[in-house]
mmCIF file with all atom_site columns, C-alpha atoms in Angstrom:
data_model
loop_
_atom_site.group_PDB
_atom_site.id
_atom_site.type_symbol
_atom_site.label_atom_id
_atom_site.label_alt_id
_atom_site.label_comp_id
_atom_site.label_asym_id
_atom_site.label_entity_id
_atom_site.label_seq_id
_atom_site.pdbx_PDB_ins_code
_atom_site.Cartn_x
_atom_site.Cartn_y
_atom_site.Cartn_z
_atom_site.occupancy
_atom_site.B_iso_or_equiv
_atom_site.pdbx_formal_charge
_atom_site.auth_seq_id
_atom_site.auth_comp_id
_atom_site.auth_asym_id
_atom_site.auth_atom_id
_atom_site.pdbx_PDB_model_num
ATOM 1   C CA . UNK A 1 1   ? 200.842 100.030 169.315 1.00 45.00 ? 1   UNK A CA 1
ATOM 2   C CA . UNK A 1 2   ? 198.483 97.114  169.646 1.00 54.00 ? 2   UNK A CA 1
ATOM 3   C CA . UNK A 1 3   ? 194.920 97.528  168.411 1.00 60.00 ? 3   UNK A CA 1
ATOM 4   C CA . UNK A 1 4   ? 193.507 97.394  171.925 1.00 64.00 ? 4   UNK A CA 1
ATOM 5   C CA . UNK A 1 5   ? 195.942 99.927  173.355 1.00 61.00 ? 5   UNK A CA 1
ATOM 6   C CA . UNK A 1 6   ? 195.568 102.165 170.452 1.00 63.00 ? 6   UNK A CA 1
ATOM 7   C CA . UNK A 1 7   ? 191.742 102.151 170.700 1.00 72.00 ? 7   UNK A CA 1
ATOM 8   C CA . UNK A 1 8   ? 191.889 102.812 174.440 1.00 74.00 ? 8   UNK A CA 1
ATOM 9   C CA . UNK A 1 9   ? 194.389 105.615 174.228 1.00 70.00 ? 9   UNK A CA 1
ATOM 10  C CA . UNK A 1 10  ? 192.626 107.335 171.248 1.00 73.00 ? 10  UNK A CA 1
ATOM 11  C CA . UNK A 1 11  ? 189.217 106.869 173.169 1.00 81.00 ? 11  UNK A CA 1
ATOM 12  C CA . UNK A 1 12  ? 190.720 108.768 176.173 1.00 82.00 ? 12  UNK A CA 1
ATOM 13  C CA . UNK A 1 13  ? 191.862 111.667 173.952 1.00 81.00 ? 13  UNK A CA 1
ATOM 14  C CA . UNK A 1 14  ? 188.474 111.753 172.319 1.00 83.00 ? 14  UNK A CA 1
ATOM 15  C CA . UNK A 1 15  ? 186.672 111.879 175.617 1.00 88.00 ? 15  UNK A CA 1
ATOM 16  C CA . UNK A 1 16  ? 188.751 114.658 176.862 1.00 90.00 ? 16  UNK A CA 1
ATOM 17  C CA . UNK A 1 17  ? 188.469 116.554 173.543 1.00 88.00 ? 17  UNK A CA 1
ATOM 18  C CA . UNK A 1 18  ? 184.626 116.263 173.691 1.00 92.00 ? 18  UNK A CA 1
ATOM 19  C CA . UNK A 1 19  ? 184.451 117.583 177.226 1.00 94.00 ? 19  UNK A CA 1
ATOM 20  C CA . UNK A 1 20  ? 186.855 120.373 176.457 1.00 95.00 ? 20  UNK A CA 1
ATOM 21  C CA . UNK A 1 21  ? 184.796 121.289 173.317 1.00 95.00 ? 21  UNK A CA 1
ATOM 22  C CA . UNK A 1 22  ? 181.502 121.181 175.197 1.00 97.00 ? 22  UNK A CA 1
ATOM 23  C CA . UNK A 1 23  ? 182.879 123.404 177.927 1.00 97.00 ? 23  UNK A CA 1
ATOM 24  C CA . UNK A 1 24  ? 184.216 125.864 175.431 1.00 97.00 ? 24  UNK A CA 1
ATOM 25  C CA . UNK A 1 25  ? 180.775 126.171 173.858 1.00 97.00 ? 25  UNK A CA 1
ATOM 26  C CA . UNK A 1 26  ? 179.110 126.599 177.251 1.00 98.00 ? 26  UNK A CA 1
ATOM 27  C CA . UNK A 1 27  ? 181.517 129.565 177.914 1.00 98.00 ? 27  UNK A CA 1
ATOM 28  C CA . UNK A 1 28  ? 180.449 131.009 174.539 1.00 98.00 ? 28  UNK A CA 1
ATOM 29  C CA . UNK A 1 29  ? 176.905 130.714 175.595 1.00 97.00 ? 29  UNK A CA 1
ATOM 30  C CA . UNK A 1 30  ? 177.636 132.405 178.866 1.00 98.00 ? 30  UNK A CA 1
ATOM 31  C CA . UNK A 1 31  ? 179.311 135.289 177.113 1.00 97.00 ? 31  UNK A CA 1
ATOM 32  C CA . UNK A 1 32  ? 176.326 135.827 174.908 1.00 97.00 ? 32  UNK A CA 1
ATOM 33  C CA . UNK A 1 33  ? 173.986 135.951 177.837 1.00 97.00 ? 33  UNK A CA 1
ATOM 34  C CA . UNK A 1 34  ? 176.118 138.450 179.623 1.00 96.00 ? 34  UNK A CA 1
ATOM 35  C CA . UNK A 1 35  ? 176.247 140.574 176.510 1.00 95.00 ? 35  UNK A CA 1
ATOM 36  C CA . UNK A 1 36  ? 172.528 141.116 177.029 1.00 93.00 ? 36  UNK A CA 1
ATOM 37  C CA . UNK A 1 37  ? 172.425 141.148 180.789 1.00 93.00 ? 37  UNK A CA 1
ATOM 38  C CA . UNK A 1 38  ? 175.847 141.487 182.597 1.00 93.00 ? 38  UNK A CA 1
ATOM 39  C CA . UNK A 1 39  ? 174.136 141.511 185.984 1.00 93.00 ? 39  UNK A CA 1
ATOM 40  C CA . UNK A 1 40  ? 173.715 137.720 186.335 1.00 96.00 ? 40  UNK A CA 1
ATOM 41  C CA . UNK A 1 41  ? 176.268 137.053 189.041 1.00 96.00 ? 41  UNK A CA 1
ATOM 42  C CA . UNK A 1 42  ? 175.963 133.197 188.843 1.00 97.00 ? 42  UNK A CA 1
ATOM 43  C CA . UNK A 1 43  ? 177.232 133.203 185.227 1.00 97.00 ? 43  UNK A CA 1
ATOM 44  C CA . UNK A 1 44  ? 180.465 134.678 186.283 1.00 97.00 ? 44  UNK A CA 1
ATOM 45  C CA . UNK A 1 45  ? 180.851 132.090 188.830 1.00 97.00 ? 45  UNK A CA 1
ATOM 46  C CA . UNK A 1 46  ? 180.046 129.266 186.362 1.00 98.00 ? 46  UNK A CA 1
ATOM 47  C CA . UNK A 1 47  ? 182.556 130.810 183.917 1.00 98.00 ? 47  UNK A CA 1
ATOM 48  C CA . UNK A 1 48  ? 185.366 130.726 186.437 1.00 98.00 ? 48  UNK A CA 1
ATOM 49  C CA . UNK A 1 49  ? 184.592 127.046 187.266 1.00 97.00 ? 49  UNK A CA 1
ATOM 50  C CA . UNK A 1 50  ? 184.619 126.203 183.583 1.00 97.00 ? 50  UNK A CA 1
ATOM 51  C CA . UNK A 1 51  ? 187.943 127.848 183.000 1.00 97.00 ? 51  UNK A CA 1
ATOM 52  C CA . UNK A 1 52  ? 189.461 125.564 185.646 1.00 97.00 ? 52  UNK A CA 1
ATOM 53  C CA . UNK A 1 53  ? 188.032 122.562 183.900 1.00 96.00 ? 53  UNK A CA 1
ATOM 54  C CA . UNK A 1 54  ? 189.435 123.562 180.513 1.00 96.00 ? 54  UNK A CA 1
ATOM 55  C CA . UNK A 1 55  ? 192.963 124.274 181.949 1.00 96.00 ? 55  UNK A CA 1
ATOM 56  C CA . UNK A 1 56  ? 193.091 120.998 183.631 1.00 95.00 ? 56  UNK A CA 1
ATOM 57  C CA . UNK A 1 57  ? 191.938 119.244 180.433 1.00 94.00 ? 57  UNK A CA 1
ATOM 58  C CA . UNK A 1 58  ? 194.416 120.753 178.268 1.00 92.00 ? 58  UNK A CA 1
ATOM 59  C CA . UNK A 1 59  ? 197.168 119.609 180.680 1.00 93.00 ? 59  UNK A CA 1
ATOM 60  C CA . UNK A 1 60  ? 195.747 116.267 180.794 1.00 91.00 ? 60  UNK A CA 1
ATOM 61  C CA . UNK A 1 61  ? 195.660 115.809 176.975 1.00 89.00 ? 61  UNK A CA 1
ATOM 62  C CA . UNK A 1 62  ? 199.182 117.135 176.778 1.00 88.00 ? 62  UNK A CA 1
ATOM 63  C CA . UNK A 1 63  ? 200.402 114.360 179.242 1.00 88.00 ? 63  UNK A CA 1
ATOM 64  C CA . UNK A 1 64  ? 198.303 111.640 177.474 1.00 85.00 ? 64  UNK A CA 1
ATOM 65  C CA . UNK A 1 65  ? 199.843 112.533 174.097 1.00 84.00 ? 65  UNK A CA 1
ATOM 66  C CA . UNK A 1 66  ? 203.499 112.530 175.479 1.00 84.00 ? 66  UNK A CA 1
ATOM 67  C CA . UNK A 1 67  ? 202.651 109.169 177.166 1.00 81.00 ? 67  UNK A CA 1
ATOM 68  C CA . UNK A 1 68  ? 201.211 107.735 174.065 1.00 78.00 ? 68  UNK A CA 1
ATOM 69  C CA . UNK A 1 69  ? 203.967 108.642 171.709 1.00 78.00 ? 69  UNK A CA 1
ATOM 70  C CA . UNK A 1 70  ? 206.889 107.560 173.914 1.00 75.00 ? 70  UNK A CA 1
ATOM 71  C CA . UNK A 1 71  ? 205.349 104.368 175.375 1.00 72.00 ? 71  UNK A CA 1
ATOM 72  C CA . UNK A 1 72  ? 203.768 102.943 172.182 1.00 71.00 ? 72  UNK A CA 1
ATOM 73  C CA . UNK A 1 73  ? 205.541 104.400 169.172 1.00 71.00 ? 73  UNK A CA 1
ATOM 74  C CA . UNK A 1 74  ? 202.534 104.882 167.108 1.00 70.00 ? 74  UNK A CA 1
ATOM 75  C CA . UNK A 1 75  ? 202.621 104.405 163.258 1.00 72.00 ? 75  UNK A CA 1
ATOM 76  C CA . UNK A 1 76  ? 202.404 107.516 161.048 1.00 72.00 ? 76  UNK A CA 1
ATOM 77  C CA . UNK A 1 77  ? 198.565 107.582 160.702 1.00 71.00 ? 77  UNK A CA 1
ATOM 78  C CA . UNK A 1 78  ? 198.003 107.266 164.367 1.00 74.00 ? 78  UNK A CA 1
ATOM 79  C CA . UNK A 1 79  ? 200.657 109.754 165.152 1.00 79.00 ? 79  UNK A CA 1
ATOM 80  C CA . UNK A 1 80  ? 199.110 112.393 162.952 1.00 80.00 ? 80  UNK A CA 1
ATOM 81  C CA . UNK A 1 81  ? 195.788 112.038 164.835 1.00 80.00 ? 81  UNK A CA 1
ATOM 82  C CA . UNK A 1 82  ? 197.500 112.216 168.190 1.00 82.00 ? 82  UNK A CA 1
ATOM 83  C CA . UNK A 1 83  ? 199.446 115.344 167.278 1.00 84.00 ? 83  UNK A CA 1
ATOM 84  C CA . UNK A 1 84  ? 196.302 116.977 166.003 1.00 87.00 ? 84  UNK A CA 1
ATOM 85  C CA . UNK A 1 85  ? 194.553 116.425 169.250 1.00 86.00 ? 85  UNK A CA 1
ATOM 86  C CA . UNK A 1 86  ? 197.287 118.224 170.962 1.00 87.00 ? 86  UNK A CA 1
ATOM 87  C CA . UNK A 1 87  ? 197.043 121.149 168.531 1.00 90.00 ? 87  UNK A CA 1
ATOM 88  C CA . UNK A 1 88  ? 193.279 121.367 168.765 1.00 93.00 ? 88  UNK A CA 1
ATOM 89  C CA . UNK A 1 89  ? 193.024 121.205 172.601 1.00 93.00 ? 89  UNK A CA 1
ATOM 90  C CA . UNK A 1 90  ? 195.726 123.989 172.883 1.00 93.00 ? 90  UNK A CA 1
ATOM 91  C CA . UNK A 1 91  ? 193.578 126.094 170.595 1.00 95.00 ? 91  UNK A CA 1
ATOM 92  C CA . UNK A 1 92  ? 190.425 125.328 172.653 1.00 96.00 ? 92  UNK A CA 1
ATOM 93  C CA . UNK A 1 93  ? 192.354 126.254 175.861 1.00 96.00 ? 93  UNK A CA 1
ATOM 94  C CA . UNK A 1 94  ? 193.267 129.479 174.312 1.00 96.00 ? 94  UNK A CA 1
ATOM 95  C CA . UNK A 1 95  ? 189.503 130.095 173.298 1.00 97.00 ? 95  UNK A CA 1
ATOM 96  C CA . UNK A 1 96  ? 188.506 129.491 176.924 1.00 97.00 ? 96  UNK A CA 1
ATOM 97  C CA . UNK A 1 97  ? 191.172 132.129 177.988 1.00 97.00 ? 97  UNK A CA 1
ATOM 98  C CA . UNK A 1 98  ? 189.747 134.654 175.463 1.00 98.00 ? 98  UNK A CA 1
ATOM 99  C CA . UNK A 1 99  ? 186.250 133.843 176.432 1.00 98.00 ? 99  UNK A CA 1
ATOM 100 C CA . UNK A 1 100 ? 187.012 134.564 180.129 1.00 98.00 ? 100 UNK A CA 1
ATOM 101 C CA . UNK A 1 101 ? 188.529 137.751 179.019 1.00 98.00 ? 101 UNK A CA 1
ATOM 102 C CA . UNK A 1 102 ? 185.399 138.793 177.275 1.00 98.00 ? 102 UNK A CA 1
ATOM 103 C CA . UNK A 1 103 ? 183.216 137.826 180.327 1.00 98.00 ? 103 UNK A CA 1
ATOM 104 C CA . UNK A 1 104 ? 185.490 139.930 182.534 1.00 97.00 ? 104 UNK A CA 1
ATOM 105 C CA . UNK A 1 105 ? 185.391 142.969 180.184 1.00 97.00 ? 105 UNK A CA 1
ATOM 106 C CA . UNK A 1 106 ? 181.489 142.541 179.973 1.00 96.00 ? 106 UNK A CA 1
ATOM 107 C CA . UNK A 1 107 ? 181.145 142.808 183.794 1.00 94.00 ? 107 UNK A CA 1
ATOM 108 C CA . UNK A 1 108 ? 182.848 146.281 183.687 1.00 91.00 ? 108 UNK A CA 1
ATOM 109 C CA . UNK A 1 109 ? 181.209 147.598 180.604 1.00 91.00 ? 109 UNK A CA 1
ATOM 110 C CA . UNK A 1 110 ? 178.053 149.564 180.245 1.00 86.00 ? 110 UNK A CA 1
ATOM 111 C CA . UNK A 1 111 ? 176.899 148.524 176.903 1.00 80.00 ? 111 UNK A CA 1
ATOM 112 C CA . UNK A 1 112 ? 173.228 149.699 177.515 1.00 81.00 ? 112 UNK A CA 1
ATOM 113 C CA . UNK A 1 113 ? 174.348 153.257 177.148 1.00 82.00 ? 113 UNK A CA 1
ATOM 114 C CA . UNK A 1 114 ? 172.758 154.912 174.078 1.00 84.00 ? 114 UNK A CA 1
ATOM 115 C CA . UNK A 1 115 ? 176.119 155.539 172.344 1.00 82.00 ? 115 UNK A CA 1
ATOM 116 C CA . UNK A 1 116 ? 176.861 151.831 172.452 1.00 87.00 ? 116 UNK A CA 1
ATOM 117 C CA . UNK A 1 117 ? 173.558 150.534 170.894 1.00 88.00 ? 117 UNK A CA 1
ATOM 118 C CA . UNK A 1 118 ? 174.916 150.239 167.269 1.00 91.00 ? 118 UNK A CA 1
ATOM 119 C CA . UNK A 1 119 ? 178.271 148.808 168.604 1.00 93.00 ? 119 UNK A CA 1
ATOM 120 C CA . UNK A 1 120 ? 176.552 146.258 170.763 1.00 93.00 ? 120 UNK A CA 1
ATOM 121 C CA . UNK A 1 121 ? 174.586 144.940 167.775 1.00 94.00 ? 121 UNK A CA 1
ATOM 122 C CA . UNK A 1 122 ? 177.878 144.594 165.943 1.00 96.00 ? 122 UNK A CA 1
ATOM 123 C CA . UNK A 1 123 ? 179.420 142.782 168.938 1.00 97.00 ? 123 UNK A CA 1
ATOM 124 C CA . UNK A 1 124 ? 176.397 140.510 169.150 1.00 97.00 ? 124 UNK A CA 1
ATOM 125 C CA . UNK A 1 125 ? 176.750 139.652 165.438 1.00 97.00 ? 125 UNK A CA 1
ATOM 126 C CA . UNK A 1 126 ? 180.520 139.198 165.830 1.00 98.00 ? 126 UNK A CA 1
ATOM 127 C CA . UNK A 1 127 ? 179.871 136.823 168.724 1.00 98.00 ? 127 UNK A CA 1
ATOM 128 C CA . UNK A 1 128 ? 177.422 134.730 166.819 1.00 97.00 ? 128 UNK A CA 1
ATOM 129 C CA . UNK A 1 129 ? 179.766 134.383 163.913 1.00 98.00 ? 129 UNK A CA 1
ATOM 130 C CA . UNK A 1 130 ? 182.586 133.446 166.163 1.00 98.00 ? 130 UNK A CA 1
ATOM 131 C CA . UNK A 1 131 ? 180.437 131.002 167.912 1.00 97.00 ? 131 UNK A CA 1
ATOM 132 C CA . UNK A 1 132 ? 179.254 129.379 164.687 1.00 98.00 ? 132 UNK A CA 1
ATOM 133 C CA . UNK A 1 133 ? 182.812 129.105 163.526 1.00 98.00 ? 133 UNK A CA 1
ATOM 134 C CA . UNK A 1 134 ? 183.957 127.324 166.695 1.00 98.00 ? 134 UNK A CA 1
ATOM 135 C CA . UNK A 1 135 ? 181.086 124.994 166.651 1.00 97.00 ? 135 UNK A CA 1
ATOM 136 C CA . UNK A 1 136 ? 181.673 124.092 163.088 1.00 98.00 ? 136 UNK A CA 1
ATOM 137 C CA . UNK A 1 137 ? 185.410 123.758 163.595 1.00 97.00 ? 137 UNK A CA 1
ATOM 138 C CA . UNK A 1 138 ? 184.859 121.378 166.373 1.00 96.00 ? 138 UNK A CA 1
ATOM 139 C CA . UNK A 1 139 ? 182.353 119.465 164.202 1.00 96.00 ? 139 UNK A CA 1
ATOM 140 C CA . UNK A 1 140 ? 184.830 119.323 161.219 1.00 96.00 ? 140 UNK A CA 1
ATOM 141 C CA . UNK A 1 141 ? 187.581 117.865 163.468 1.00 93.00 ? 141 UNK A CA 1
ATOM 142 C CA . UNK A 1 142 ? 185.348 115.431 165.382 1.00 91.00 ? 142 UNK A CA 1
ATOM 143 C CA . UNK A 1 143 ? 183.783 114.043 162.163 1.00 93.00 ? 143 UNK A CA 1
ATOM 144 C CA . UNK A 1 144 ? 186.889 114.513 159.970 1.00 92.00 ? 144 UNK A CA 1
ATOM 145 C CA . UNK A 1 145 ? 184.845 116.650 157.646 1.00 95.00 ? 145 UNK A CA 1
ATOM 146 C CA . UNK A 1 146 ? 187.197 118.728 155.495 1.00 95.00 ? 146 UNK A CA 1
ATOM 147 C CA . UNK A 1 147 ? 184.375 120.439 153.580 1.00 96.00 ? 147 UNK A CA 1
ATOM 148 C CA . UNK A 1 148 ? 182.979 122.087 156.796 1.00 97.00 ? 148 UNK A CA 1
ATOM 149 C CA . UNK A 1 149 ? 186.655 122.892 157.765 1.00 97.00 ? 149 UNK A CA 1
ATOM 150 C CA . UNK A 1 150 ? 187.201 124.944 154.564 1.00 97.00 ? 150 UNK A CA 1
ATOM 151 C CA . UNK A 1 151 ? 183.898 126.746 155.170 1.00 97.00 ? 151 UNK A CA 1
ATOM 152 C CA . UNK A 1 152 ? 185.130 127.760 158.693 1.00 98.00 ? 152 UNK A CA 1
ATOM 153 C CA . UNK A 1 153 ? 188.222 129.238 157.201 1.00 97.00 ? 153 UNK A CA 1
ATOM 154 C CA . UNK A 1 154 ? 186.333 131.280 154.629 1.00 96.00 ? 154 UNK A CA 1
ATOM 155 C CA . UNK A 1 155 ? 183.895 132.536 157.380 1.00 97.00 ? 155 UNK A CA 1
ATOM 156 C CA . UNK A 1 156 ? 186.807 134.135 159.238 1.00 97.00 ? 156 UNK A CA 1
ATOM 157 C CA . UNK A 1 157 ? 186.594 137.035 156.925 1.00 97.00 ? 157 UNK A CA 1
ATOM 158 C CA . UNK A 1 158 ? 183.202 137.862 158.418 1.00 97.00 ? 158 UNK A CA 1
ATOM 159 C CA . UNK A 1 159 ? 184.700 138.185 161.922 1.00 97.00 ? 159 UNK A CA 1
ATOM 160 C CA . UNK A 1 160 ? 187.599 140.152 160.733 1.00 97.00 ? 160 UNK A CA 1
ATOM 161 C CA . UNK A 1 161 ? 185.272 142.540 158.883 1.00 97.00 ? 161 UNK A CA 1
ATOM 162 C CA . UNK A 1 162 ? 183.252 143.181 162.015 1.00 97.00 ? 162 UNK A CA 1
ATOM 163 C CA . UNK A 1 163 ? 186.424 143.688 164.128 1.00 97.00 ? 163 UNK A CA 1
ATOM 164 C CA . UNK A 1 164 ? 187.250 146.608 161.928 1.00 97.00 ? 164 UNK A CA 1
ATOM 165 C CA . UNK A 1 165 ? 183.840 147.965 161.747 1.00 96.00 ? 165 UNK A CA 1
ATOM 166 C CA . UNK A 1 166 ? 183.481 148.003 165.475 1.00 96.00 ? 166 UNK A CA 1
ATOM 167 C CA . UNK A 1 167 ? 186.830 150.017 165.771 1.00 95.00 ? 167 UNK A CA 1
ATOM 168 C CA . UNK A 1 168 ? 185.462 152.584 163.206 1.00 94.00 ? 168 UNK A CA 1
ATOM 169 C CA . UNK A 1 169 ? 182.115 152.737 164.990 1.00 92.00 ? 169 UNK A CA 1
ATOM 170 C CA . UNK A 1 170 ? 183.820 153.463 168.321 1.00 92.00 ? 170 UNK A CA 1
ATOM 171 C CA . UNK A 1 171 ? 185.651 156.309 166.658 1.00 91.00 ? 171 UNK A CA 1
ATOM 172 C CA . UNK A 1 172 ? 182.663 157.735 164.958 1.00 88.00 ? 172 UNK A CA 1
ATOM 173 C CA . UNK A 1 173 ? 180.543 157.635 168.123 1.00 86.00 ? 173 UNK A CA 1
ATOM 174 C CA . UNK A 1 174 ? 183.031 159.177 170.470 1.00 87.00 ? 174 UNK A CA 1
ATOM 175 C CA . UNK A 1 175 ? 185.592 161.309 168.649 1.00 85.00 ? 175 UNK A CA 1
ATOM 176 C CA . UNK A 1 176 ? 185.401 164.956 169.649 1.00 84.00 ? 176 UNK A CA 1
ATOM 177 C CA . UNK A 1 177 ? 183.006 164.398 172.666 1.00 83.00 ? 177 UNK A CA 1
ATOM 178 C CA . UNK A 1 178 ? 183.883 164.985 176.321 1.00 89.00 ? 178 UNK A CA 1
ATOM 179 C CA . UNK A 1 179 ? 184.164 161.608 177.955 1.00 86.00 ? 179 UNK A CA 1
ATOM 180 C CA . UNK A 1 180 ? 183.741 160.352 181.564 1.00 88.00 ? 180 UNK A CA 1
ATOM 181 C CA . UNK A 1 181 ? 186.100 158.006 183.101 1.00 88.00 ? 181 UNK A CA 1
ATOM 182 C CA . UNK A 1 182 ? 183.461 155.293 182.830 1.00 86.00 ? 182 UNK A CA 1
ATOM 183 C CA . UNK A 1 183 ? 182.855 155.979 179.180 1.00 87.00 ? 183 UNK A CA 1
ATOM 184 C CA . UNK A 1 184 ? 186.593 155.721 178.369 1.00 91.00 ? 184 UNK A CA 1
ATOM 185 C CA . UNK A 1 185 ? 186.743 152.454 180.261 1.00 91.00 ? 185 UNK A CA 1
ATOM 186 C CA . UNK A 1 186 ? 183.599 151.040 178.294 1.00 91.00 ? 186 UNK A CA 1
ATOM 187 C CA . UNK A 1 187 ? 185.247 152.148 174.918 1.00 92.00 ? 187 UNK A CA 1
ATOM 188 C CA . UNK A 1 188 ? 188.475 150.321 175.843 1.00 94.00 ? 188 UNK A CA 1
ATOM 189 C CA . UNK A 1 189 ? 186.432 147.290 177.006 1.00 95.00 ? 189 UNK A CA 1
ATOM 190 C CA . UNK A 1 190 ? 184.327 147.147 173.913 1.00 95.00 ? 190 UNK A CA 1
ATOM 191 C CA . UNK A 1 191 ? 187.411 147.175 171.828 1.00 95.00 ? 191 UNK A CA 1
ATOM 192 C CA . UNK A 1 192 ? 188.955 144.535 173.872 1.00 97.00 ? 192 UNK A CA 1
ATOM 193 C CA . UNK A 1 193 ? 185.771 142.277 173.583 1.00 97.00 ? 193 UNK A CA 1
ATOM 194 C CA . UNK A 1 194 ? 185.904 142.613 169.728 1.00 97.00 ? 194 UNK A CA 1
ATOM 195 C CA . UNK A 1 195 ? 189.697 141.764 169.739 1.00 98.00 ? 195 UNK A CA 1
ATOM 196 C CA . UNK A 1 196 ? 189.220 138.742 171.693 1.00 98.00 ? 196 UNK A CA 1
ATOM 197 C CA . UNK A 1 197 ? 186.304 137.584 169.483 1.00 98.00 ? 197 UNK A CA 1
ATOM 198 C CA . UNK A 1 198 ? 188.672 138.179 166.329 1.00 98.00 ? 198 UNK A CA 1
ATOM 199 C CA . UNK A 1 199 ? 191.293 135.887 168.239 1.00 98.00 ? 199 UNK A CA 1
ATOM 200 C CA . UNK A 1 200 ? 188.573 133.253 168.794 1.00 98.00 ? 200 UNK A CA 1
ATOM 201 C CA . UNK A 1 201 ? 187.831 133.248 165.062 1.00 97.00 ? 201 UNK A CA 1
ATOM 202 C CA . UNK A 1 202 ? 191.534 132.734 164.432 1.00 97.00 ? 202 UNK A CA 1
ATOM 203 C CA . UNK A 1 203 ? 191.666 129.772 166.789 1.00 97.00 ? 203 UNK A CA 1
ATOM 204 C CA . UNK A 1 204 ? 188.611 128.328 165.138 1.00 98.00 ? 204 UNK A CA 1
ATOM 205 C CA . UNK A 1 205 ? 190.505 128.599 161.865 1.00 97.00 ? 205 UNK A CA 1
ATOM 206 C CA . UNK A 1 206 ? 193.500 126.856 163.486 1.00 96.00 ? 206 UNK A CA 1
ATOM 207 C CA . UNK A 1 207 ? 191.128 123.923 164.490 1.00 96.00 ? 207 UNK A CA 1
ATOM 208 C CA . UNK A 1 208 ? 189.747 123.791 160.949 1.00 96.00 ? 208 UNK A CA 1
ATOM 209 C CA . UNK A 1 209 ? 193.233 123.648 159.504 1.00 95.00 ? 209 UNK A CA 1
ATOM 210 C CA . UNK A 1 210 ? 194.032 120.843 161.871 1.00 93.00 ? 210 UNK A CA 1
ATOM 211 C CA . UNK A 1 211 ? 190.913 118.893 160.600 1.00 93.00 ? 211 UNK A CA 1
ATOM 212 C CA . UNK A 1 212 ? 192.158 119.305 156.990 1.00 94.00 ? 212 UNK A CA 1
ATOM 213 C CA . UNK A 1 213 ? 195.629 118.070 158.161 1.00 91.00 ? 213 UNK A CA 1
ATOM 214 C CA . UNK A 1 214 ? 193.869 115.049 159.828 1.00 88.00 ? 214 UNK A CA 1
ATOM 215 C CA . UNK A 1 215 ? 191.567 114.152 156.959 1.00 89.00 ? 215 UNK A CA 1
ATOM 216 C CA . UNK A 1 216 ? 193.706 115.018 153.850 1.00 87.00 ? 216 UNK A CA 1
ATOM 217 C CA . UNK A 1 217 ? 197.281 115.056 155.153 1.00 78.00 ? 217 UNK A CA 1
ATOM 218 C CA . UNK A 1 218 ? 197.708 118.635 153.970 1.00 78.00 ? 218 UNK A CA 1
ATOM 219 C CA . UNK A 1 219 ? 199.301 121.428 155.928 1.00 71.00 ? 219 UNK A CA 1
ATOM 220 C CA . UNK A 1 220 ? 197.498 124.667 154.780 1.00 75.00 ? 220 UNK A CA 1
ATOM 221 C CA . UNK A 1 221 ? 198.854 126.939 157.497 1.00 69.00 ? 221 UNK A CA 1
ATOM 222 C CA . UNK A 1 222 ? 200.660 130.202 156.858 1.00 59.00 ? 222 UNK A CA 1
ATOM 223 C CA . UNK A 1 223 ? 199.046 130.630 153.489 1.00 57.00 ? 223 UNK A CA 1
ATOM 224 C CA . UNK A 1 224 ? 200.279 127.167 152.198 1.00 55.00 ? 224 UNK A CA 1
ATOM 225 C CA . UNK A 1 225 ? 197.177 126.428 150.294 1.00 50.00 ? 225 UNK A CA 1
ATOM 226 C CA . UNK A 1 226 ? 198.838 124.216 147.669 1.00 47.00 ? 226 UNK A CA 1
#
């Protein structure tokens, strides 16, 4: 790969990654707004449009990666960077899917009910933690900052802990009580929202691990910390 072609191809990947990252964070902001007011119709429309953008960008990056590898036969260092772009964009697209799931569940959930007050606070905190993890994971990859990447991986414990706390809170709040159909649906949706947030934390961890692989050449996935 010549220097000019290498720079041009990596710049294309970088631009698409930045747009995909920005759109993912916008989706997170939309989800957070809807958690506090799920009657804002325009936000649902914006979220659907953003999902289309993210899906198309993920496909575009995949095609650019394949083209770059087969057309220019990049050296090892460049190949590692190109492959990690593919891994990260795949995880960002999954984050987009999970955020859209959350947004759909929020539309059909009455989190303003008194029984959900404590649960809603925990979901709010979980969403903030997951959003911070995602933002820091993107930063760690963009800036090749392994220190921040390791912090993201540690922070995943906070999201996991809240996921389990929400499940217990739902049990405590509704066990032994007669429930309406709407309440049952809200319980299922609240659990699904926390599950998708937990998955977003996992994807942020995957991005952080990709950042470590890019900066240090170490694959620490699947418990391989050595």
